[in-house]
mmCIF file of C-alpha atoms and ligand atoms in Angstrom:
data_model
loop_
_atom_site.group_PDB
_atom_site.id
_atom_site.type_symbol
_atom_site.label_atom_id
_atom_site.label_comp_id
_atom_site.label_asym_id
_atom_site.label_seq_id
_atom_site.Cartn_x
_atom_site.Cartn_y
_atom_site.Cartn_z
ATOM 1 C CA MET A 549 -195.926 42.342 40.174
ATOM 2 C CA LYS A 550 -195.695 41.116 36.587
ATOM 3 C CA ASP A 551 -196.479 44.646 35.453
ATOM 4 C CA PHE A 552 -193.247 45.977 36.900
ATOM 5 C CA GLN A 553 -189.783 45.611 35.432
ATOM 6 C CA HIS A 554 -187.596 47.305 37.983
ATOM 7 C CA ILE A 555 -188.529 47.688 41.632
ATOM 8 C CA VAL A 556 -186.728 49.979 44.065
ATOM 9 C CA PHE A 557 -187.087 49.544 47.804
ATOM 10 C CA PHE A 558 -186.001 52.732 49.546
ATOM 11 C CA THR A 559 -185.715 52.086 53.268
ATOM 12 C CA GLY A 560 -185.099 53.882 56.540
ATOM 13 C CA ALA A 561 -184.861 53.183 60.237
ATOM 14 C CA GLY A 562 -188.564 52.264 60.517
ATOM 15 C CA LEU A 563 -187.805 49.032 58.667
ATOM 16 C CA SER A 564 -185.641 47.793 61.537
ATOM 17 C CA VAL A 565 -187.985 48.842 64.349
ATOM 18 C CA GLU A 566 -189.598 45.408 64.393
ATOM 19 C CA SER A 567 -186.113 43.932 64.845
ATOM 20 C CA GLY A 568 -185.756 45.987 68.024
ATOM 21 C CA ILE A 569 -183.549 48.766 66.663
ATOM 22 C CA PRO A 570 -184.821 52.222 67.618
ATOM 23 C CA THR A 571 -185.396 54.921 65.022
ATOM 24 C CA TYR A 572 -183.432 58.186 65.093
ATOM 25 C CA ARG A 573 -186.306 60.614 65.566
ATOM 26 C CA GLY A 574 -189.462 60.565 67.615
ATOM 27 C CA GLN A 575 -190.071 59.039 70.992
ATOM 28 C CA GLY A 576 -187.210 56.822 72.137
ATOM 29 C CA GLY A 577 -185.212 57.802 69.040
ATOM 30 C CA VAL A 578 -181.407 57.758 69.112
ATOM 31 C CA TRP A 579 -181.165 61.542 68.737
ATOM 32 C CA GLU A 580 -183.528 62.044 71.675
ATOM 33 C CA ASN A 581 -181.073 60.326 73.976
ATOM 34 C CA TYR A 582 -177.812 61.357 72.333
ATOM 35 C CA ASP A 583 -176.883 64.757 70.985
ATOM 36 C CA TYR A 584 -175.618 64.064 67.464
ATOM 37 C CA GLN A 585 -173.184 66.976 67.832
ATOM 38 C CA GLU A 586 -171.409 64.983 70.519
ATOM 39 C CA TYR A 587 -171.614 61.537 68.929
ATOM 40 C CA ALA A 588 -172.211 61.673 65.202
ATOM 41 C CA CYS A 589 -170.155 64.279 63.451
ATOM 42 C CA GLN A 590 -166.530 64.642 62.430
ATOM 43 C CA GLU A 591 -165.931 67.508 64.878
ATOM 44 C CA ALA A 592 -167.073 65.359 67.803
ATOM 45 C CA PHE A 593 -164.809 62.524 66.640
ATOM 46 C CA GLU A 594 -161.809 64.827 66.378
ATOM 47 C CA LYS A 595 -162.501 66.225 69.833
ATOM 48 C CA ASP A 596 -163.065 62.934 71.625
ATOM 49 C CA PRO A 597 -162.693 59.797 69.488
ATOM 50 C CA GLU A 598 -162.958 57.420 72.463
ATOM 51 C CA LYS A 599 -166.335 58.869 73.474
ATOM 52 C CA VAL A 600 -167.632 58.607 69.904
ATOM 53 C CA TRP A 601 -166.324 55.027 69.674
ATOM 54 C CA ASP A 602 -167.955 54.089 73.008
ATOM 55 C CA PHE A 603 -171.275 55.183 71.519
ATOM 56 C CA HIS A 604 -170.719 53.254 68.277
ATOM 57 C CA ASP A 605 -169.422 50.170 70.102
ATOM 58 C CA LYS A 606 -172.642 50.140 72.104
ATOM 59 C CA ARG A 607 -174.713 50.464 68.952
ATOM 60 C CA ARG A 608 -172.761 47.687 67.214
ATOM 61 C CA ALA A 609 -173.390 45.327 70.135
ATOM 62 C CA MET A 610 -177.091 46.226 70.231
ATOM 63 C CA ILE A 611 -177.515 45.767 66.462
ATOM 64 C CA LYS A 612 -175.592 42.462 66.526
ATOM 65 C CA SER A 613 -178.052 41.108 69.095
ATOM 66 C CA CYS A 614 -180.979 41.840 66.724
ATOM 67 C CA VAL A 615 -182.093 39.770 63.750
ATOM 68 C CA PRO A 616 -183.750 40.741 60.463
ATOM 69 C CA ASN A 617 -187.553 40.860 60.626
ATOM 70 C CA SER A 618 -190.076 39.635 58.093
ATOM 71 C CA ALA A 619 -189.943 42.939 56.199
ATOM 72 C CA HIS A 620 -186.197 42.480 55.513
ATOM 73 C CA GLU A 621 -186.864 38.859 54.567
ATOM 74 C CA ILE A 622 -189.664 39.650 52.135
ATOM 75 C CA ILE A 623 -187.559 42.343 50.445
ATOM 76 C CA ALA A 624 -184.679 39.873 50.037
ATOM 77 C CA LYS A 625 -187.043 37.277 48.544
ATOM 78 C CA VAL A 626 -188.535 39.781 46.119
ATOM 79 C CA GLN A 627 -184.995 40.548 44.979
ATOM 80 C CA GLN A 628 -184.208 36.851 44.524
ATOM 81 C CA HIS A 629 -187.262 36.376 42.300
ATOM 82 C CA HIS A 630 -187.122 39.689 40.475
ATOM 83 C CA PRO A 631 -183.442 40.258 39.666
ATOM 84 C CA ARG A 632 -184.023 43.832 38.561
ATOM 85 C CA THR A 633 -184.796 44.874 42.108
ATOM 86 C CA THR A 634 -182.620 47.457 43.821
ATOM 87 C CA ILE A 635 -182.454 48.135 47.526
ATOM 88 C CA ILE A 636 -181.421 51.643 48.505
ATOM 89 C CA THR A 637 -181.171 52.067 52.242
ATOM 90 C CA GLN A 638 -180.326 54.822 54.677
ATOM 91 C CA ASN A 639 -179.766 52.166 57.318
ATOM 92 C CA ILE A 640 -176.287 51.340 58.539
ATOM 93 C CA ASP A 641 -177.305 48.192 60.413
ATOM 94 C CA GLY A 642 -176.618 45.596 57.699
ATOM 95 C CA LEU A 643 -179.937 43.805 58.309
ATOM 96 C CA HIS A 644 -180.901 43.768 54.623
ATOM 97 C CA GLN A 645 -177.760 41.770 53.884
ATOM 98 C CA ARG A 646 -178.268 39.482 56.875
ATOM 99 C CA ALA A 647 -181.703 38.663 55.427
ATOM 100 C CA GLY A 648 -180.003 37.652 52.159
ATOM 101 C CA ALA A 649 -180.250 40.838 50.092
ATOM 102 C CA GLN A 650 -177.500 41.522 47.543
ATOM 103 C CA ASP A 651 -175.796 44.662 46.280
ATOM 104 C CA VAL A 652 -177.527 46.898 48.792
ATOM 105 C CA ILE A 653 -176.857 50.580 48.139
ATOM 106 C CA GLU A 654 -176.023 51.963 51.570
ATOM 107 C CA LEU A 655 -176.462 55.708 51.240
ATOM 108 C CA HIS A 656 -175.240 56.387 54.768
ATOM 109 C CA GLY A 657 -172.560 53.697 54.910
ATOM 110 C CA SER A 658 -172.336 50.785 57.302
ATOM 111 C CA ILE A 659 -171.561 50.470 60.981
ATOM 112 C CA TRP A 660 -169.802 47.181 60.070
ATOM 113 C CA ARG A 661 -167.093 48.896 58.033
ATOM 114 C CA LEU A 662 -164.161 50.906 59.362
ATOM 115 C CA ARG A 663 -162.326 53.634 57.492
ATOM 116 C CA CYS A 664 -158.809 54.716 58.336
ATOM 117 C CA SER A 665 -158.802 58.452 59.009
ATOM 118 C CA ASN A 666 -155.335 58.674 57.516
ATOM 119 C CA SER A 667 -155.113 56.340 54.520
ATOM 120 C CA GLY A 668 -158.827 56.071 53.720
ATOM 121 C CA ASP A 669 -158.524 52.246 53.768
ATOM 122 C CA ILE A 670 -161.850 50.521 54.378
ATOM 123 C CA VAL A 671 -162.240 47.142 56.080
ATOM 124 C CA GLU A 672 -165.188 45.057 57.183
ATOM 125 C CA ASN A 673 -165.234 44.374 60.912
ATOM 126 C CA PHE A 674 -167.878 42.711 63.090
ATOM 127 C CA GLU A 675 -166.080 42.681 66.439
ATOM 128 C CA THR A 676 -168.012 43.824 69.487
ATOM 129 C CA PRO A 677 -166.357 45.590 71.112
ATOM 130 C CA LEU A 678 -163.889 46.679 68.457
ATOM 131 C CA LYS A 679 -160.448 45.417 69.528
ATOM 132 C CA GLN A 680 -158.305 48.071 67.849
ATOM 133 C CA ARG A 681 -159.640 51.584 67.544
ATOM 134 C CA ARG A 682 -156.416 52.688 65.908
ATOM 135 C CA SER A 683 -155.226 51.538 62.480
ATOM 136 C CA ASN A 684 -151.694 50.648 61.356
ATOM 137 C CA HIS A 685 -151.328 54.118 59.876
ATOM 138 C CA ASP A 686 -150.869 55.793 63.253
ATOM 139 C CA SER A 687 -154.412 56.997 62.995
ATOM 140 C CA TRP A 688 -157.964 56.262 64.134
ATOM 141 C CA TRP A 689 -160.376 53.909 62.509
ATOM 142 C CA ARG A 690 -163.721 55.610 62.222
ATOM 143 C CA PRO A 691 -167.047 53.970 61.428
ATOM 144 C CA ASP A 692 -167.572 54.126 57.650
ATOM 145 C CA ILE A 693 -170.888 55.868 58.076
ATOM 146 C CA VAL A 694 -172.148 59.227 56.927
ATOM 147 C CA TRP A 695 -172.267 61.452 59.974
ATOM 148 C CA PHE A 696 -173.981 64.815 60.074
ATOM 149 C CA GLY A 697 -172.126 67.171 57.756
ATOM 150 C CA ASP A 698 -170.358 64.369 55.824
ATOM 151 C CA PRO A 699 -170.868 64.171 52.076
ATOM 152 C CA LEU A 700 -172.369 61.048 50.540
ATOM 153 C CA ARG A 701 -169.985 59.052 48.379
ATOM 154 C CA GLU A 702 -170.328 59.953 44.712
ATOM 155 C CA GLU A 703 -170.384 56.372 43.425
ATOM 156 C CA THR A 704 -173.114 55.523 45.929
ATOM 157 C CA ILE A 705 -175.286 58.422 44.795
ATOM 158 C CA ASN A 706 -174.688 57.510 41.167
ATOM 159 C CA ALA A 707 -175.676 53.890 41.765
ATOM 160 C CA ALA A 708 -178.877 55.082 43.457
ATOM 161 C CA LEU A 709 -179.670 57.564 40.670
ATOM 162 C CA ASN A 710 -179.110 54.878 38.072
ATOM 163 C CA ALA A 711 -181.689 52.630 39.765
ATOM 164 C CA LEU A 712 -184.131 55.518 40.167
ATOM 165 C CA GLN A 713 -183.929 56.278 36.459
ATOM 166 C CA LYS A 714 -184.918 52.744 35.557
ATOM 167 C CA CYS A 715 -187.442 51.948 38.234
ATOM 168 C CA ASP A 716 -191.145 51.686 37.535
ATOM 169 C CA LEU A 717 -192.178 50.776 41.078
ATOM 170 C CA PHE A 718 -190.760 52.689 44.041
ATOM 171 C CA LEU A 719 -191.549 51.656 47.605
ATOM 172 C CA CYS A 720 -190.526 54.072 50.337
ATOM 173 C CA ILE A 721 -190.512 52.309 53.693
ATOM 174 C CA GLY A 722 -189.940 53.578 57.215
ATOM 175 C CA THR A 723 -188.228 56.898 56.674
ATOM 176 C CA SER A 724 -189.144 60.292 58.103
ATOM 177 C CA ALA A 725 -187.791 61.782 54.847
ATOM 178 C CA VAL A 726 -186.153 64.765 56.491
ATOM 179 C CA VAL A 727 -182.511 63.986 55.725
ATOM 180 C CA TYR A 728 -181.190 65.182 52.367
ATOM 181 C CA PRO A 729 -180.104 64.261 49.763
ATOM 182 C CA ALA A 730 -181.717 60.881 50.549
ATOM 183 C CA ALA A 731 -185.162 62.463 50.942
ATOM 184 C CA GLN A 732 -185.012 63.674 47.324
ATOM 185 C CA MET A 733 -185.048 60.145 45.970
ATOM 186 C CA PRO A 734 -188.822 59.639 45.982
ATOM 187 C CA GLN A 735 -189.278 62.814 43.913
ATOM 188 C CA ILE A 736 -186.642 61.640 41.434
ATOM 189 C CA ALA A 737 -188.469 58.314 41.021
ATOM 190 C CA ILE A 738 -191.758 60.171 40.508
ATOM 191 C CA ASN A 739 -190.182 62.468 37.916
ATOM 192 C CA ASN A 740 -189.070 59.359 36.065
ATOM 193 C CA GLY A 741 -192.628 58.060 35.991
ATOM 194 C CA ALA A 742 -192.494 55.359 38.660
ATOM 195 C CA GLU A 743 -195.530 54.101 40.509
ATOM 196 C CA THR A 744 -194.981 55.031 44.149
ATOM 197 C CA ILE A 745 -195.994 53.611 47.512
ATOM 198 C CA GLU A 746 -195.170 54.963 50.947
ATOM 199 C CA ILE A 747 -195.259 52.559 53.889
ATOM 200 C CA ASN A 748 -195.166 54.340 57.220
ATOM 201 C CA PRO A 749 -197.559 54.385 60.176
ATOM 202 C CA GLU A 750 -196.962 58.163 60.415
ATOM 203 C CA GLU A 751 -197.388 61.045 58.007
ATOM 204 C CA THR A 752 -194.115 62.414 56.585
ATOM 205 C CA PRO A 753 -193.325 65.774 54.951
ATOM 206 C CA ILE A 754 -193.416 64.040 51.551
ATOM 207 C CA SER A 755 -196.446 61.781 52.059
ATOM 208 C CA ASN A 756 -198.516 63.811 49.612
ATOM 209 C CA LEU A 757 -196.107 62.942 46.779
ATOM 210 C CA PHE A 758 -197.056 59.275 46.805
ATOM 211 C CA LYS A 759 -199.777 57.742 44.705
ATOM 212 C CA HIS A 760 -200.415 55.043 47.322
ATOM 213 C CA ARG A 761 -199.976 55.182 51.078
ATOM 214 C CA ILE A 762 -200.058 52.282 53.497
ATOM 215 C CA LYS A 763 -200.202 53.516 57.064
ATOM 216 C CA THR A 764 -199.030 50.395 58.886
ATOM 217 C CA SER A 765 -195.772 48.803 59.952
ATOM 218 C CA ALA A 766 -193.310 47.663 57.302
ATOM 219 C CA SER A 767 -193.847 43.950 57.934
ATOM 220 C CA LEU A 768 -197.648 44.111 57.846
ATOM 221 C CA ALA A 769 -197.642 46.126 54.636
ATOM 222 C CA LEU A 770 -195.119 43.914 52.866
ATOM 223 C CA LYS A 771 -196.937 40.730 53.892
ATOM 224 C CA GLU A 772 -200.068 42.157 52.269
ATOM 225 C CA LEU A 773 -198.273 43.327 49.147
ATOM 226 C CA PHE A 774 -196.171 40.194 48.662
ATOM 227 C CA PRO A 775 -198.114 37.308 50.252
ATOM 228 C CA GLU A 776 -196.224 34.814 48.084
ATOM 229 C CA TYR A 777 -192.968 35.648 49.883
ATOM 230 C CA ASN A 778 -194.352 35.659 53.380
ATOM 231 C CA LYS A 779 -192.893 32.676 55.194
ATOM 232 C CA GLN A 780 -195.515 31.123 57.463
HETATM 233 N N1 LIG B 303 -192.682 50.369 59.986
HETATM 234 C C1 LIG B 303 -192.496 51.384 59.114
HETATM 235 N N2 LIG B 303 -192.131 52.617 59.489
HETATM 236 C C2 LIG B 303 -191.965 52.852 60.794
HETATM 237 C C3 LIG B 303 -192.147 51.854 61.769
HETATM 238 C C4 LIG B 303 -192.534 50.548 61.308
HETATM 239 N N3 LIG B 303 -192.733 49.533 62.150
HETATM 240 N N4 LIG B 303 -191.900 52.395 62.984
HETATM 241 C C5 LIG B 303 -191.568 53.673 62.786
HETATM 242 N N5 LIG B 303 -191.601 53.969 61.467
HETATM 243 C C6 LIG B 303 -191.283 55.227 60.795
HETATM 244 C C7 LIG B 303 -191.502 56.482 61.619
HETATM 245 O O1 LIG B 303 -192.858 56.901 61.532
HETATM 246 C C8 LIG B 303 -190.539 57.464 60.975
HETATM 247 O O2 LIG B 303 -191.160 58.171 59.918
HETATM 248 O O3 LIG B 303 -189.889 55.227 60.540
HETATM 249 C C9 LIG B 303 -189.440 56.565 60.373
HETATM 250 C C10 LIG B 303 -188.086 56.681 61.043
HETATM 251 O O4 LIG B 303 -187.578 57.975 60.864
HETATM 252 P P1 LIG B 303 -186.106 58.384 61.339
HETATM 253 O O5 LIG B 303 -185.888 57.960 62.735
HETATM 254 O O6 LIG B 303 -185.921 59.823 61.038
HETATM 255 O O7 LIG B 303 -185.169 57.461 60.423
HETATM 256 P P2 LIG B 303 -184.628 57.732 58.945
HETATM 257 O O8 LIG B 303 -185.655 58.435 58.119
HETATM 258 O O9 LIG B 303 -184.100 56.452 58.440
HETATM 259 O O10 LIG B 303 -183.422 58.725 59.242
HETATM 260 C C11 LIG B 303 -182.662 59.188 58.164
HETATM 261 O O11 LIG B 303 -181.201 60.266 59.702
HETATM 262 O O12 LIG B 303 -179.712 60.629 61.479
HETATM 263 C C12 LIG B 303 -179.904 60.117 60.251
HETATM 264 O O13 LIG B 303 -178.253 58.919 59.215
HETATM 265 C C13 LIG B 303 -179.430 58.730 59.968
HETATM 266 O O14 LIG B 303 -180.023 57.345 58.080
HETATM 267 C C14 LIG B 303 -180.526 58.145 59.127
HETATM 268 C C15 LIG B 303 -181.239 59.379 58.602
#
């Protein structure tokens, strides 16, 4: 660890599996049970906002009932002890923060923020179920998450790129690496000369890019890599 100045943890849904939150793809994945075209895109929201909110309300309640697992906790502890650590996540569940992580770059937004469809106002909200689906601007709140077809926020991408430029150790954990532009981030870190590790029990389309591969669950791998931060 002393050899590295700036660590980036790049995380996906696999990180939260051990907390009980299903992934998006693969067996039992969210998109196996729900057609994203009906629940996770702007067109679906415009067509039937109540239906889309029912789906997100259910997800908020499910996520609220889960707690961070040891992988989230180890990442937060690494950050506490190595201040030049950046967490870039595709997850919208807020579990990194609940484990104590700071300044998490949420590429795909957060299910715990609402954005007014009219004014663009953003508020934090943890109610389950959400009491008011409509804002004061005679408009709908929508989850402040990146749905299919939505652009990523420019300042979020820039913050991620800034960390990728500086990082010398890049850990890619629990992502199928099929959703762009997020899936480009490992290549950017490699181009900048970072040492790279992929942690995933399954092969991904970008597995061959990584110098090191650990084919186990996130928590097992991180306990091995950072035994000093593994709470007994
Ligand atoms: N530890 C580590 N990885 C795991 C574990 C585990 N315990 N369990 C499963 N995985 C891996 C799977 O092998 C898979 O490669 O996690 C990955 C999850 O992939 P996806 O479900 O595709 O999740 P993710 O890559 O985060 O999805 C990207 O897709 O729909 C969107 O916006 C959504 O942010 C999400 C994006």
